[in-house]
Amino acid sequence: MIATNKTILAIESSCDETSAAVVSGDGNLLVKIHSNIIASQVKVHAEFGGIFPDLAAREHLKKIIPTIALALHQANLLDDLQGKGMQVQRAIKKLDAIAVTQGPGLIGSLLIGNNVAATLAYLTKTPILPINHWEGHLYSIFTENSKQVTGNKAQGIGLPKFPILYLTVSGGHTSLILMRGHFQYEVLGRTVDDAAGEAFDKVARMLGLGFPGGPAISQAAQAARSADHKSSIQLPRPKLNDPDFNFSFSGLKTAVLYAIQKGEISLPQDVSTAAREAEEAIVEVLVAKLVRATEKYQPASVSIVGGVAANHWLRSQVQAKIHLPIYLPTFKLATDNAAMIGAAAIFRYVKKQGIKNWRDIAANANLRLE
Ligand code: KG4
Ligand code: ZN
């Protein structure tokens, strides 16, 4: 490690993944990830067909300490996983800061991460960096694990060039964001109702595909595509031709419901063709707006982040239609994880922006980016 390198322990607990990571960087190169442990609650919530907030908080409480210990262990900072708290404290004292997701998210879940981070910061006299979850997603492409998939790939060795146009797509959020420089964000448009991931999840539930719906829809759609099977119905492409950069996905979900009720989609035989049509409808709108925003704002780089960025069809369509350098997080970095929170924290730490004392942090379920 070079002298100016900073090392940070990051904690993410905003939704249903308990995650801890150790990352390092100097603010000039891509952030290095030494560990990125994710304790997923997917199985716990699958039974309810969605995320159950009280249960999420309880699971975070159970998993957060072992997850942090494992992250320190994998980063070679903690020898004995069964060791005493003093060893954890000694490991943290070697770090420059602790970063934690401040919000937005489920308040019960956020409070656990924030209180554990504050306690560790208090015990070890370590500075703390509260990070916006969305800033974390945006910085997921500032890590060594992200990749540049189009354009002059030689540029991909360094940091993505500003301005960066992002399509941010997750279970709770869909927007187009222009990042002109570090910590400078302009939201160009957002969903007026359901998020893209929510649309995937809700359609999946109606088709009997379970939770989380995105990966299940994607798999079923891929099967239909390989067999060259198409749906006989056409779902709406909401707001496709509107000049603004907002999205709307609730009509699409309703259209699927009506098609099932009218027998235009009969289950289970039409599952994969319906999944294909839903995936193609959602992706068509996302990509069309992204393309239009690149024409208007002329960014130097383009990126897709958030859980839905894991979607293969979306990735392939963006790569086919946009010829600027495109940066994509790996699948692990696309869904919620602590390394992306740590990546944002490295840049904040070296630029001395937002470094706090343990007393001054507070979880905020409705934290905004701008
Ligand atoms: O960013 P994320 O992990 O959590 C939130 O902050 O919401 O995103 C989760 C969302 C879920 O709606 C899930 O269905 C969706 O991302 N997702 C996908 C895929 N993998 C995850 N959607 C479409 N295709 C995928 N392969
Ligand atoms: Zn997220």
Tab-separated table of N, CA and C and ligand atoms in Angstrom, residues 133 137 170-172 197-198 200-201 212-215 218 306-308 310-311 334-336, ligand 1:
chain	number	residue	atom	x	y	z
A	133	HIS	N	-26.968	6.078	0.702
A	133	HIS	CA	-26.994	4.779	0.013
A	133	HIS	C	-26.849	4.963	-1.500
A	137	HIS	N	-24.205	3.549	-4.410
A	137	HIS	CA	-24.460	2.901	-5.713
A	137	HIS	C	-23.689	3.622	-6.828
A	170	SER	N	-33.280	0.253	-8.954
A	170	SER	CA	-33.284	-0.744	-7.885
A	170	SER	C	-34.718	-1.072	-7.514
A	171	GLY	N	-34.871	-1.736	-6.376
A	171	GLY	CA	-36.203	-2.114	-5.921
A	171	GLY	C	-37.010	-0.921	-5.418
A	172	GLY	N	-36.309	0.147	-5.018
A	172	GLY	CA	-37.038	1.274	-4.435
A	172	GLY	C	-36.822	2.573	-5.194
A	197	GLY	N	-37.313	-2.081	-10.384
A	197	GLY	CA	-37.142	-3.356	-9.664
A	197	GLY	C	-38.456	-3.820	-9.064
A	198	GLU	N	-39.237	-2.844	-8.584
A	198	GLU	CA	-40.550	-3.134	-8.007
A	198	GLU	C	-41.455	-3.734	-9.091
A	200	PHE	N	-40.470	-5.424	-11.733
A	200	PHE	CA	-40.001	-6.810	-11.914
A	200	PHE	C	-40.568	-7.699	-10.798
A	201	ASP	N	-40.453	-7.218	-9.564
A	201	ASP	CA	-40.888	-8.030	-8.415
A	201	ASP	C	-42.396	-8.297	-8.449
A	212	PRO	N	-36.779	-12.603	-4.820
A	212	PRO	CA	-36.963	-11.378	-5.593
A	212	PRO	C	-37.250	-11.694	-7.053
A	213	GLY	N	-38.075	-10.865	-7.654
A	213	GLY	CA	-38.587	-11.177	-8.982
A	213	GLY	C	-37.637	-10.939	-10.135
A	214	GLY	N	-36.729	-9.956	-9.986
A	214	GLY	CA	-35.850	-9.586	-11.099
A	214	GLY	C	-35.096	-10.764	-11.694
A	215	PRO	N	-34.316	-11.471	-10.869
A	215	PRO	CA	-33.555	-12.596	-11.417
A	215	PRO	C	-34.469	-13.689	-11.992
A	218	SER	N	-35.848	-12.540	-15.343
A	218	SER	CA	-34.743	-12.530	-16.295
A	218	SER	C	-34.454	-13.946	-16.812
A	306	GLY	N	-27.339	-0.115	-9.281
A	306	GLY	CA	-28.518	-0.569	-8.539
A	306	GLY	C	-28.813	-2.016	-8.920
A	307	GLY	N	-29.681	-2.660	-8.151
A	307	GLY	CA	-29.950	-4.082	-8.326
A	307	GLY	C	-30.341	-4.494	-9.735
A	308	VAL	N	-31.145	-3.663	-10.422
A	308	VAL	CA	-31.616	-4.022	-11.766
A	308	VAL	C	-30.470	-3.950	-12.796
A	310	ALA	N	-28.038	-5.608	-12.673
A	310	ALA	CA	-27.609	-7.003	-12.840
A	310	ALA	C	-28.325	-7.661	-14.023
A	311	ASN	N	-29.357	-6.996	-14.554
A	311	ASN	CA	-30.166	-7.609	-15.613
A	311	ASN	C	-29.414	-7.691	-16.950
A	334	ALA	N	-23.561	-4.567	-7.921
A	334	ALA	CA	-24.781	-3.915	-8.411
A	334	ALA	C	-25.865	-3.937	-7.341
A	335	THR	N	-26.002	-5.059	-6.650
A	335	THR	CA	-27.001	-5.128	-5.576
A	335	THR	C	-26.359	-4.589	-4.287
A	336	ASP	N	-27.174	-4.411	-3.254
A	336	ASP	CA	-26.688	-3.731	-2.049
A	336	ASP	C	-25.474	-4.422	-1.426
B	1	KG4	O1	-30.243	-2.205	-5.238
B	1	KG4	P1	-30.983	-3.386	-4.686
B	1	KG4	O2	-30.183	-4.608	-4.293
B	1	KG4	O3	-31.836	-2.999	-3.453
B	1	KG4	C1	-32.541	-1.794	-3.375
B	1	KG4	O4	-31.928	-0.779	-2.934
B	1	KG4	O5	-33.726	-1.825	-3.783
B	1	KG4	O6	-32.084	-3.807	-5.808
B	1	KG4	C2	-32.970	-4.874	-5.632
B	1	KG4	C3	-33.865	-4.971	-6.861
B	1	KG4	C4	-35.021	-5.978	-6.719
B	1	KG4	O7	-36.211	-5.352	-7.133
B	1	KG4	C5	-34.636	-7.107	-7.672
B	1	KG4	O8	-35.753	-7.775	-8.221
B	1	KG4	C6	-33.856	-6.348	-8.730
B	1	KG4	O9	-33.095	-5.389	-7.999
B	1	KG4	N1	-32.959	-7.236	-9.482
B	1	KG4	C7	-33.111	-7.496	-10.803
B	1	KG4	C8	-32.116	-8.446	-11.142
B	1	KG4	N2	-31.392	-8.718	-10.013
B	1	KG4	C9	-31.921	-7.968	-9.010
B	1	KG4	N3	-33.992	-7.020	-11.686
B	1	KG4	C10	-33.901	-7.467	-12.950
B	1	KG4	N4	-33.011	-8.386	-13.361
B	1	KG4	C11	-32.088	-8.894	-12.511
B	1	KG4	N5	-31.210	-9.791	-12.924
